[in-house]
Coordinates of N, CA, C and O in Angstrom, one line a residue:
M165 N -17.7 -18.8 -20.1 CA -16.5 -19.6 -20.4 C -15.5 -19.4 -19.4 O -15.1 -18.3 -19.1
V166 N -14.9 -20.5 -18.8 CA -13.9 -20.4 -17.8 C -12.6 -20.8 -18.4 O -12.5 -21.9 -19.0
R167 N -11.5 -20.0 -18.2 CA -10.2 -20.4 -18.8 C -9.6 -21.5 -17.9 O -9.9 -21.6 -16.8
A168 N -8.8 -22.3 -18.6 CA -8.1 -23.4 -17.9 C -7.3 -22.8 -16.7 O -6.6 -21.8 -16.9
G169 N -7.4 -23.5 -15.6 CA -6.6 -23.1 -14.4 C -7.3 -22.0 -13.5 O -6.8 -21.6 -12.5
V170 N -8.4 -21.5 -14.0 CA -9.2 -20.5 -13.2 C -10.4 -21.1 -12.6 O -11.2 -21.6 -13.3
S171 N -10.4 -21.2 -11.2 CA -11.5 -21.8 -10.6 C -12.8 -21.0 -10.7 O -12.7 -19.8 -11.0
E172 N -13.9 -21.7 -10.6 CA -15.2 -20.9 -10.7 C -15.3 -19.9 -9.6 O -15.8 -18.8 -9.9
A173 N -14.9 -20.2 -8.4 CA -14.9 -19.2 -7.3 C -14.0 -18.0 -7.7 O -14.5 -16.8 -7.5
L174 N -12.9 -18.2 -8.2 CA -12.0 -17.0 -8.6 C -12.7 -16.3 -9.7 O -12.7 -15.0 -9.7
R175 N -13.3 -17.0 -10.7 CA -13.8 -16.3 -11.8 C -15.0 -15.4 -11.3 O -15.1 -14.2 -11.7
R176 N -15.8 -15.9 -10.4 CA -16.9 -15.1 -9.8 C -16.4 -13.8 -9.1 O -16.9 -12.8 -9.2
A177 N -15.3 -14.1 -8.4 CA -14.7 -12.9 -7.6 C -14.1 -11.9 -8.5 O -14.2 -10.7 -8.2
L178 N -13.5 -12.3 -9.6 CA -13.0 -11.3 -10.6 C -14.1 -10.5 -11.2 O -13.9 -9.4 -11.7
M179 N -15.3 -11.0 -11.3 CA -16.4 -10.4 -12.1 C -17.4 -9.7 -11.1 O -18.4 -9.3 -11.6
T180 N -17.1 -9.6 -9.9 CA -18.0 -9.1 -8.9 C -18.1 -7.6 -9.1 O -17.2 -6.9 -9.4
T181 N -19.3 -7.1 -8.7 CA -19.5 -5.7 -8.6 C -19.6 -5.3 -7.1 O -20.0 -4.2 -6.8
A182 N -19.2 -6.2 -6.3 CA -19.3 -5.9 -4.8 C -18.0 -5.2 -4.4 O -17.0 -5.4 -5.0
P183 N -18.0 -4.5 -3.3 CA -16.8 -3.9 -2.8 C -15.7 -5.0 -2.4 O -16.1 -6.1 -2.1
V184 N -14.5 -4.7 -2.5 CA -13.4 -5.6 -2.1 C -12.9 -5.1 -0.8 O -12.6 -3.9 -0.6
T185 N -13.0 -6.0 0.2 CA -12.5 -5.7 1.6 C -11.3 -6.5 1.8 O -11.3 -7.7 1.8
I186 N -10.2 -5.8 2.2 CA -9.0 -6.4 2.6 C -8.7 -6.1 4.0 O -8.8 -5.1 4.5
H187 N -8.4 -7.2 4.7 CA -8.1 -7.2 6.1 C -6.7 -7.2 6.5 O -5.9 -7.9 5.8
R188 N -6.3 -6.5 7.5 CA -4.9 -6.5 8.0 C -4.4 -7.9 8.3 O -5.1 -8.7 8.9
D189 N -3.2 -8.2 7.9 CA -2.6 -9.5 8.2 C -1.3 -9.2 9.0 O -0.4 -8.6 8.5
I190 N -1.4 -9.5 10.3 CA -0.2 -9.1 11.2 C 1.1 -9.7 10.8 O 2.2 -9.3 11.3
S191 N 1.1 -10.7 9.9 CA 2.4 -11.3 9.5 C 3.1 -10.5 8.4 O 4.2 -10.7 8.1
Q192 N 2.4 -9.5 7.9 CA 3.0 -8.6 6.8 C 4.0 -7.7 7.5 O 3.8 -7.2 8.6
A193 N 5.1 -7.4 6.8 CA 6.1 -6.5 7.3 C 5.6 -5.1 7.6 O 6.1 -4.5 8.6
S194 N 4.6 -4.6 6.9 CA 4.1 -3.3 7.2 C 3.1 -3.2 8.3 O 2.6 -2.2 8.7
A195 N 2.7 -4.4 8.9 CA 1.7 -4.4 9.9 C 2.0 -3.6 11.1 O 1.1 -3.2 11.8
A196 N 3.2 -3.5 11.4 CA 3.7 -2.7 12.7 C 3.5 -1.2 12.5 O 3.7 -0.5 13.4
V197 N 3.0 -0.7 11.3 CA 2.9 0.7 11.1 C 1.4 1.0 11.1 O 0.7 0.6 10.1
T198 N 0.9 1.7 12.1 CA -0.4 2.1 12.1 C -0.5 3.5 12.8 O 0.1 3.7 13.8
V199 N -1.3 4.4 12.2 CA -1.7 5.6 12.9 C -3.2 5.5 12.9 O -3.9 5.4 11.8
E200 N -3.8 5.6 14.1 CA -5.2 5.4 14.3 C -6.1 6.4 13.5 O -5.7 7.5 13.3
G201 N -7.2 5.9 13.0 CA -8.2 6.7 12.4 C -8.9 6.0 11.2 O -8.7 4.9 11.0
T202 N -9.8 6.8 10.6 CA -10.5 6.3 9.4 C -10.3 7.4 8.4 O -10.0 8.5 8.6
A203 N -10.5 6.9 7.1 CA -10.4 7.8 6.0 C -11.3 7.3 4.9 O -11.4 6.1 4.7
T204 N -11.8 8.2 4.1 CA -12.6 7.8 2.9 C -12.1 8.7 1.8 O -11.9 9.9 1.9
G205 N -11.7 8.1 0.7 CA -11.2 8.9 -0.5 C -11.0 7.9 -1.7 O -11.2 6.7 -1.6
V206 N -10.5 8.5 -2.7 CA -10.1 7.7 -3.9 C -8.8 7.0 -3.6 O -7.9 7.6 -3.1
V207 N -8.7 5.7 -4.0 CA -7.5 5.0 -3.7 C -6.7 4.9 -5.0 O -7.1 4.9 -6.1
G208 N -5.3 5.0 -4.7 CA -4.3 5.0 -5.8 C -3.0 4.6 -5.2 O -2.8 4.9 -4.0
G209 N -2.1 4.1 -6.0 CA -0.8 3.8 -5.5 C 0.0 2.8 -6.2 O -0.4 2.2 -7.1
N210 N 1.2 2.6 -5.7 CA 2.3 1.7 -6.0 C 3.5 2.7 -5.8 O 3.6 3.7 -6.6
L211 N 4.4 2.4 -5.0 CA 5.4 3.3 -4.6 C 6.3 3.7 -5.8 O 6.5 4.9 -6.0
D212 N 6.7 2.8 -6.6 CA 7.5 3.1 -7.8 C 6.8 4.0 -8.8 O 7.3 5.0 -9.3
A213 N 5.5 3.6 -9.1 CA 4.8 4.3 -10.1 C 4.5 5.8 -9.6 O 4.7 6.7 -10.4
I214 N 4.1 6.0 -8.4 CA 3.8 7.3 -7.8 C 5.1 8.1 -7.8 O 5.2 9.3 -8.2
R215 N 6.2 7.5 -7.3 CA 7.5 8.3 -7.2 C 8.0 8.7 -8.6 O 8.5 9.8 -8.7
T216 N 7.8 7.8 -9.5 CA 8.3 8.2 -10.9 C 7.5 9.3 -11.5 O 8.1 10.1 -12.2
E217 N 6.3 9.5 -11.1 CA 5.5 10.6 -11.7 C 5.6 11.9 -10.9 O 5.1 12.9 -11.4
A218 N 6.1 11.8 -9.7 CA 6.3 13.0 -8.9 C 7.1 14.1 -9.6 O 8.2 13.8 -10.1
G219 N 6.5 15.2 -9.8 CA 7.2 16.3 -10.5 C 7.1 16.1 -12.1 O 7.7 16.9 -12.8
A220 N 6.4 15.1 -12.6 CA 6.3 14.9 -14.0 C 4.9 14.5 -14.4 O 4.8 13.6 -15.2
G221 N 4.0 15.2 -13.8 CA 2.6 14.9 -14.3 C 1.8 14.1 -13.3 O 0.7 13.7 -13.7
L222 N 2.2 13.9 -12.1 CA 1.4 13.2 -11.1 C 0.2 14.0 -10.8 O 0.3 15.1 -10.4
P223 N -1.0 13.4 -10.9 CA -2.2 14.1 -10.6 C -2.2 14.4 -9.0 O -1.6 13.7 -8.3
S224 N -3.0 15.3 -8.6 CA -3.1 15.6 -7.2 C -3.6 14.4 -6.4 O -4.5 13.7 -6.9
L225 N -3.0 14.2 -5.3 CA -3.5 13.1 -4.4 C -4.3 13.6 -3.3 O -4.6 12.9 -2.3
K226 N -4.7 14.9 -3.4 CA -5.5 15.5 -2.3 C -6.8 14.7 -2.2 O -7.5 14.4 -3.2
G227 N -7.1 14.3 -1.0 CA -8.3 13.6 -0.8 C -8.2 12.1 -1.1 O -9.3 11.4 -1.0
A228 N -7.0 11.6 -1.3 CA -6.8 10.2 -1.7 C -6.3 9.4 -0.5 O -5.7 9.9 0.4
I229 N -6.6 8.1 -0.6 CA -6.0 7.1 0.3 C -4.9 6.5 -0.6 O -5.2 5.9 -1.7
L230 N -3.7 6.7 -0.2 CA -2.5 6.3 -1.0 C -2.2 4.9 -0.6 O -1.9 4.6 0.5
F231 N -2.3 3.9 -1.6 CA -2.0 2.5 -1.3 C -0.5 2.4 -1.8 O -0.2 2.7 -2.9
L232 N 0.4 1.9 -0.9 CA 1.7 1.7 -1.2 C 2.1 0.3 -1.0 O 1.8 -0.3 0.1
E233 N 2.9 -0.3 -1.9 CA 3.5 -1.6 -1.8 C 4.8 -1.6 -2.6 O 5.0 -0.7 -3.4
H234 N 5.7 -2.5 -2.3 CA 6.9 -2.5 -3.0 C 7.7 -3.8 -2.8 O 7.5 -4.5 -1.8
Q235 N 8.4 -4.2 -3.9 CA 9.2 -5.4 -3.8 C 10.7 -4.9 -3.8 O 11.1 -4.1 -4.6
R236 N 11.4 -5.5 -2.8 CA 12.8 -5.0 -2.5 C 13.7 -5.2 -3.8 O 13.7 -6.2 -4.5
G237 N 14.4 -4.1 -4.0 CA 15.4 -4.1 -5.1 C 16.8 -4.0 -4.5 O 17.4 -4.9 -4.1
T238 N 17.1 -2.7 -4.2 CA 18.4 -2.4 -3.7 C 18.5 -2.3 -2.2 O 19.6 -2.3 -1.6
G239 N 17.4 -2.1 -1.6 CA 17.4 -2.1 -0.1 C 16.4 -1.0 0.5 O 15.6 -0.4 -0.1
L240 N 16.6 -0.9 1.8 CA 15.8 0.2 2.6 C 15.9 1.5 2.0 O 14.9 2.3 2.0
G241 N 17.0 1.9 1.5 CA 17.3 3.2 1.0 C 16.3 3.6 -0.1 O 16.0 4.8 -0.3
E242 N 16.0 2.6 -1.0 CA 15.1 2.9 -2.1 C 13.7 3.3 -1.6 O 13.1 4.3 -2.2
V243 N 13.2 2.8 -0.5 CA 11.9 3.2 0.0 C 12.1 4.5 0.7 O 11.2 5.4 0.5
D244 N 13.1 4.7 1.4 CA 13.3 6.0 2.1 C 13.5 7.1 1.0 O 12.8 8.2 1.2
R245 N 14.2 6.9 0.0 CA 14.4 7.9 -1.0 C 13.0 8.2 -1.8 O 12.7 9.4 -2.0
A246 N 12.3 7.2 -2.0 CA 11.0 7.4 -2.7 C 10.1 8.2 -1.8 O 9.4 9.2 -2.3
L247 N 9.9 7.8 -0.6 CA 9.1 8.6 0.3 C 9.5 10.0 0.6 O 8.7 10.9 0.7
T248 N 10.9 10.2 0.6 CA 11.4 11.5 0.8 C 11.1 12.4 -0.4 O 10.7 13.5 -0.3
Q249 N 11.3 11.8 -1.6 CA 11.0 12.5 -2.8 C 9.5 12.9 -2.9 O 9.2 14.1 -3.2
L250 N 8.6 12.0 -2.6 CA 7.2 12.3 -2.6 C 6.9 13.4 -1.6 O 6.0 14.3 -1.9
T251 N 7.5 13.4 -0.4 CA 7.3 14.4 0.6 C 7.8 15.8 0.1 O 7.1 16.8 0.1
R252 N 9.0 15.8 -0.4 CA 9.7 17.1 -0.8 C 9.0 17.7 -2.0 O 9.0 18.9 -2.1
T253 N 8.4 16.9 -2.9 CA 7.7 17.5 -4.0 C 6.3 17.9 -3.7 O 5.7 18.5 -4.5
G254 N 5.9 17.6 -2.5 CA 4.5 18.0 -2.1 C 3.5 17.1 -2.6 O 2.2 17.3 -2.4
A255 N 3.8 16.0 -3.2 CA 2.9 15.0 -3.8 C 2.0 14.4 -2.7 O 0.8 14.1 -3.1
M256 N 2.4 14.3 -1.5 CA 1.5 13.7 -0.5 C 0.7 14.7 0.3 O 0.0 14.3 1.3
E257 N 0.8 15.9 0.0 CA -0.1 17.0 0.7 C -1.5 16.8 0.4 O -1.9 16.6 -0.8
G258 N -2.3 16.8 1.4 CA -3.8 16.6 1.2 C -4.3 15.2 1.2 O -5.5 15.0 1.0
L259 N -3.3 14.2 1.4 CA -3.8 12.8 1.5 C -4.7 12.7 2.7 O -4.6 13.4 3.7
C260 N -5.7 11.8 2.6 CA -6.6 11.5 3.7 C -6.2 10.3 4.5 O -6.7 10.0 5.6
G261 N -5.3 9.5 3.9 CA -4.9 8.2 4.5 C -3.8 7.5 3.7 O -3.7 7.8 2.5
V262 N -3.2 6.6 4.4 CA -2.2 5.7 3.6 C -2.5 4.3 4.1 O -2.6 3.9 5.2
A263 N -2.6 3.4 3.0 CA -2.8 2.0 3.2 C -1.5 1.3 2.7 O -1.1 1.5 1.6
L264 N -1.0 0.5 3.6 CA 0.3 -0.2 3.3 C 0.1 -1.7 3.0 O -0.4 -2.4 3.8
G265 N 0.5 -2.1 1.8 CA 0.4 -3.5 1.4 C 1.8 -4.2 1.7 O 2.4 -3.9 2.7
Q266 N 2.1 -5.1 0.8 CA 3.3 -5.9 1.0 C 4.6 -5.2 0.6 O 4.6 -4.5 -0.4
F267 N 5.6 -5.4 1.4 CA 6.9 -4.9 1.2 C 7.8 -6.1 1.2 O 8.4 -6.5 2.2
L268 N 7.8 -6.8 0.1 CA 8.4 -8.2 0.0 C 9.9 -8.1 -0.1 O 10.5 -7.2 -0.8
G269 N 10.6 -9.0 0.5 CA 12.1 -9.1 0.4 C 12.8 -8.4 1.5 O 14.0 -8.5 1.6
F270 N 12.2 -7.5 2.2 CA 12.8 -6.7 3.2 C 13.1 -7.5 4.5 O 13.8 -6.9 5.4
D271 N 12.6 -8.7 4.6 CA 12.9 -9.5 5.9 C 14.4 -9.8 6.0 O 14.8 -10.0 7.1
Q272 N 15.1 -9.8 4.9 CA 16.6 -10.0 5.0 C 17.3 -8.9 5.7 O 18.4 -9.0 6.1
D273 N 16.7 -7.7 5.9 CA 17.3 -6.6 6.5 C 17.2 -6.7 8.1 O 18.0 -6.0 8.8
V274 N 16.3 -7.5 8.6 CA 16.2 -7.6 10.0 C 17.5 -8.1 10.7 O 18.1 -9.1 10.3
G275 N 17.9 -7.4 11.6 CA 19.2 -7.6 12.4 C 20.4 -7.3 11.7 O 21.5 -7.5 12.2
D276 N 20.3 -6.5 10.6 CA 21.5 -6.1 9.9 C 22.1 -4.9 10.6 O 21.6 -3.8 10.5
S277 N 23.2 -5.1 11.2 CA 23.8 -4.0 12.0 C 24.2 -2.8 11.2 O 24.3 -1.7 11.7
T278 N 24.5 -3.0 9.9 CA 24.9 -1.9 9.1 C 23.7 -1.0 8.8 O 24.0 0.2 8.2
L279 N 22.5 -1.4 9.1 CA 21.4 -0.5 8.9 C 20.9 0.2 10.2 O 19.9 0.8 10.2
G280 N 21.8 0.1 11.2 CA 21.4 0.8 12.4 C 20.3 0.2 13.2 O 19.6 0.9 14.0
G281 N 20.0 -1.1 12.9 CA 18.9 -1.7 13.6 C 17.5 -1.4 12.9 O 16.5 -1.9 13.4
W282 N 17.5 -0.7 11.8 CA 16.2 -0.3 11.1 C 15.8 -1.4 10.2 O 16.6 -2.1 9.6
G283 N 14.5 -1.5 10.1 CA 13.9 -2.4 9.1 C 12.8 -1.6 8.3 O 12.7 -0.4 8.5
I284 N 12.1 -2.3 7.5 CA 11.1 -1.6 6.6 C 10.1 -0.9 7.4 O 9.7 0.2 7.1
A285 N 9.6 -1.5 8.5 CA 8.6 -0.9 9.3 C 9.1 0.4 9.9 O 8.3 1.4 10.0
D286 N 10.3 0.5 10.3 CA 10.9 1.7 10.9 C 11.0 2.8 9.8 O 10.6 4.0 10.1
V287 N 11.4 2.5 8.6 CA 11.4 3.5 7.5 C 10.0 4.0 7.2 O 9.7 5.2 7.2
L288 N 9.0 3.1 7.1 CA 7.6 3.5 6.8 C 7.1 4.4 7.9 O 6.5 5.4 7.7
R289 N 7.3 3.9 9.1 CA 6.8 4.7 10.3 C 7.4 6.1 10.4 O 6.7 7.1 10.5
D290 N 8.7 6.2 10.2 CA 9.4 7.4 10.2 C 8.9 8.4 9.2 O 8.7 9.6 9.5
R291 N 8.7 7.9 8.0 CA 8.2 8.8 6.9 C 6.7 9.1 6.9 O 6.3 10.2 6.5
L292 N 5.9 8.2 7.3 CA 4.5 8.3 7.1 C 3.7 8.9 8.3 O 2.7 9.5 8.2
T293 N 4.2 8.7 9.5 CA 3.5 9.3 10.7 C 3.6 10.8 10.7 O 2.8 11.4 11.3
R294 N 4.6 11.3 10.0 CA 4.7 12.8 9.9 C 3.6 13.4 9.1 O 3.4 14.6 9.2
L295 N 2.9 12.6 8.3 CA 1.8 13.2 7.5 C 0.6 13.6 8.3 O -0.2 14.4 7.8
G296 N 0.4 13.0 9.5 CA -0.7 13.4 10.3 C -2.1 12.9 9.8 O -3.1 13.4 10.0
V297 N -2.0 11.7 9.0 CA -3.2 11.1 8.6 C -3.2 9.6 9.0 O -2.2 9.1 9.4
P298 N -4.4 9.0 9.0 CA -4.4 7.5 9.4 C -3.6 6.7 8.4 O -3.5 7.0 7.2
V299 N -2.9 5.7 9.0 CA -2.1 4.8 8.3 C -2.4 3.4 8.7 O -2.4 3.1 9.9
L300 N -2.7 2.6 7.7 CA -3.1 1.2 8.0 C -2.0 0.3 7.3 O -2.0 0.2 6.1
G301 N -1.2 -0.4 8.1 CA -0.2 -1.3 7.6 C -0.8 -2.8 7.6 O -1.7 -3.1 8.4
G302 N -0.1 -3.6 6.9 CA -0.3 -5.0 7.0 C -1.3 -5.6 6.1 O -1.8 -6.7 6.2
L303 N -1.6 -4.9 5.0 CA -2.6 -5.4 4.0 C -1.9 -6.4 3.1 O -0.8 -6.1 2.5
P304 N -2.5 -7.6 2.9 CA -1.8 -8.6 2.1 C -2.1 -8.4 0.6 O -2.8 -9.2 -0.1
A305 N -1.6 -7.3 0.1 CA -1.8 -6.9 -1.3 C -0.5 -6.4 -1.8 O 0.2 -5.6 -1.1
G306 N -0.2 -6.7 -3.1 CA 1.0 -6.2 -3.7 C 1.6 -7.3 -4.7 O 0.8 -7.8 -5.5
H307 N 2.8 -7.6 -4.5 CA 3.5 -8.5 -5.4 C 3.5 -10.0 -4.9 O 4.2 -10.8 -5.5
G308 N 2.8 -10.3 -3.8 CA 2.9 -11.6 -3.2 C 2.0 -12.6 -4.1 O 1.4 -12.3 -5.1
L309 N 1.9 -13.8 -3.5 CA 1.0 -14.8 -4.2 C -0.4 -14.5 -4.0 O -0.8 -14.2 -2.8
H310 N -1.2 -14.6 -5.0 CA -2.6 -14.5 -5.0 C -3.1 -13.2 -4.3 O -4.0 -13.1 -3.5
P311 N -2.6 -12.0 -4.8 CA -3.0 -10.7 -4.2 C -4.4 -10.4 -4.6 O -4.8 -10.7 -5.8
P312 N -5.2 -9.7 -3.8 CA -6.5 -9.3 -4.3 C -6.3 -8.1 -5.2 O -5.3 -7.4 -5.3
T313 N -7.3 -8.0 -6.1 CA -7.3 -6.9 -7.1 C -7.8 -5.7 -6.4 O -8.9 -5.7 -5.8
I314 N -7.0 -4.6 -6.4 CA -7.5 -3.3 -5.8 C -7.7 -2.4 -7.0 O -6.7 -1.9 -7.6
P315 N -9.0 -2.1 -7.3 CA -9.2 -1.1 -8.4 C -8.7 0.3 -8.0 O -9.1 0.7 -6.9
L316 N -7.9 0.9 -8.8 CA -7.3 2.2 -8.5 C -8.3 3.3 -9.0 O -8.9 3.0 -10.0
G317 N -8.4 4.4 -8.4 CA -9.2 5.5 -8.8 C -10.7 5.4 -8.4 O -11.5 6.1 -8.8
T318 N -10.9 4.4 -7.5 CA -12.3 4.3 -7.0 C -12.3 4.7 -5.5 O -11.3 4.8 -4.9
Q319 N -13.5 4.9 -5.0 CA -13.7 5.3 -3.6 C -13.4 4.1 -2.7 O -13.6 2.9 -3.0
A320 N -12.8 4.4 -1.6 CA -12.4 3.4 -0.6 C -12.6 4.0 0.8 O -12.5 5.2 1.0
T321 N -12.8 3.1 1.7 CA -12.8 3.5 3.2 C -11.8 2.6 3.9 O -11.8 1.4 3.8
M322 N -11.0 3.3 4.7 CA -10.0 2.6 5.6 C -10.3 2.9 7.0 O -10.7 3.9 7.4
D323 N -10.3 1.8 7.8 CA -10.5 1.9 9.2 C -9.4 1.1 10.0 O -9.3 -0.1 9.9
T324 N -8.6 1.9 10.7 CA -7.5 1.2 11.3 C -7.9 0.3 12.5 O -7.3 -0.6 12.8
A325 N -8.9 0.7 13.2 CA -9.4 0.0 14.4 C -9.9 -1.4 13.9 O -9.7 -2.4 14.6
E326 N -10.6 -1.4 12.8 CA -11.1 -2.7 12.2 C -10.0 -3.4 11.4 O -10.1 -4.6 11.1
G327 N -9.0 -2.6 11.0 CA -7.9 -3.3 10.2 C -8.3 -3.6 8.8 O -8.0 -4.6 8.2
T328 N -9.2 -2.7 8.2 CA -9.7 -2.9 6.9 C -9.6 -1.8 5.9 O -9.6 -0.6 6.3
L329 N -9.5 -2.2 4.6 CA -9.6 -1.3 3.5 C -10.6 -1.8 2.6 O -10.5 -3.0 2.1
M330 N -11.8 -1.1 2.5 CA -12.9 -1.5 1.6 C -12.9 -0.6 0.4 O -13.0 0.6 0.5
V331 N -12.7 -1.3 -0.7 CA -12.6 -0.5 -2.0 C -13.8 -0.8 -2.9 O -14.2 -2.0 -3.0
Q332 N -14.5 0.2 -3.3 CA -15.7 0.0 -4.2 C -15.2 -0.5 -5.5 O -14.1 -0.3 -6.0
P333 N -16.1 -1.2 -6.2 CA -15.7 -1.8 -7.5 C -15.5 -0.7 -8.5 O -16.0 0.4 -8.5
A334 N -14.6 -1.1 -9.5 CA -14.3 -0.1 -10.5 C -15.4 -0.1 -11.6 O -15.6 1.0 -12.3
V335 N -16.2 -1.1 -11.7 CA -17.2 -1.2 -12.7 C -18.5 -1.7 -12.0 O -18.4 -2.6 -11.2
V336 N -19.6 -0.9 -12.2 CA -20.9 -1.4 -11.6 C -21.9 -1.6 -12.7 O -21.8 -1.1 -13.8

């Protein structure tokens, strides 16, 4: 049975047991942030959800590819504070990679002299390159229109040279 408004192709995609491969989109704000390399690990993330749990029951992210995306609320400082908190609590120790999705609404910060010329890519680059793990920016996933479903807690492989994040299905 197909629900009204859901195309047959979309219904098949939602029910697939095939891996989901997401390709870098250079038009995304996070696309300018890349640290070369490959990583394989369990995928998990969302900046607010992870930050909220840091120090309050966040499971270890050791061996994980951390997927981060965020929708602008108060500004660049919110992303900077969240990444600083995750770093200081040790939550990001042992990561094997970081995959960056959409950071929507931050385009309004471009050229804002009160921010010292910094944009979202600068904040992400400053905080994440220090981790010494591969970072793949520009994934068109997050709060945008028609984002792909990324099953969290499943194995994934990230390849910055190919610009891909391949996530295994949550159900087989």
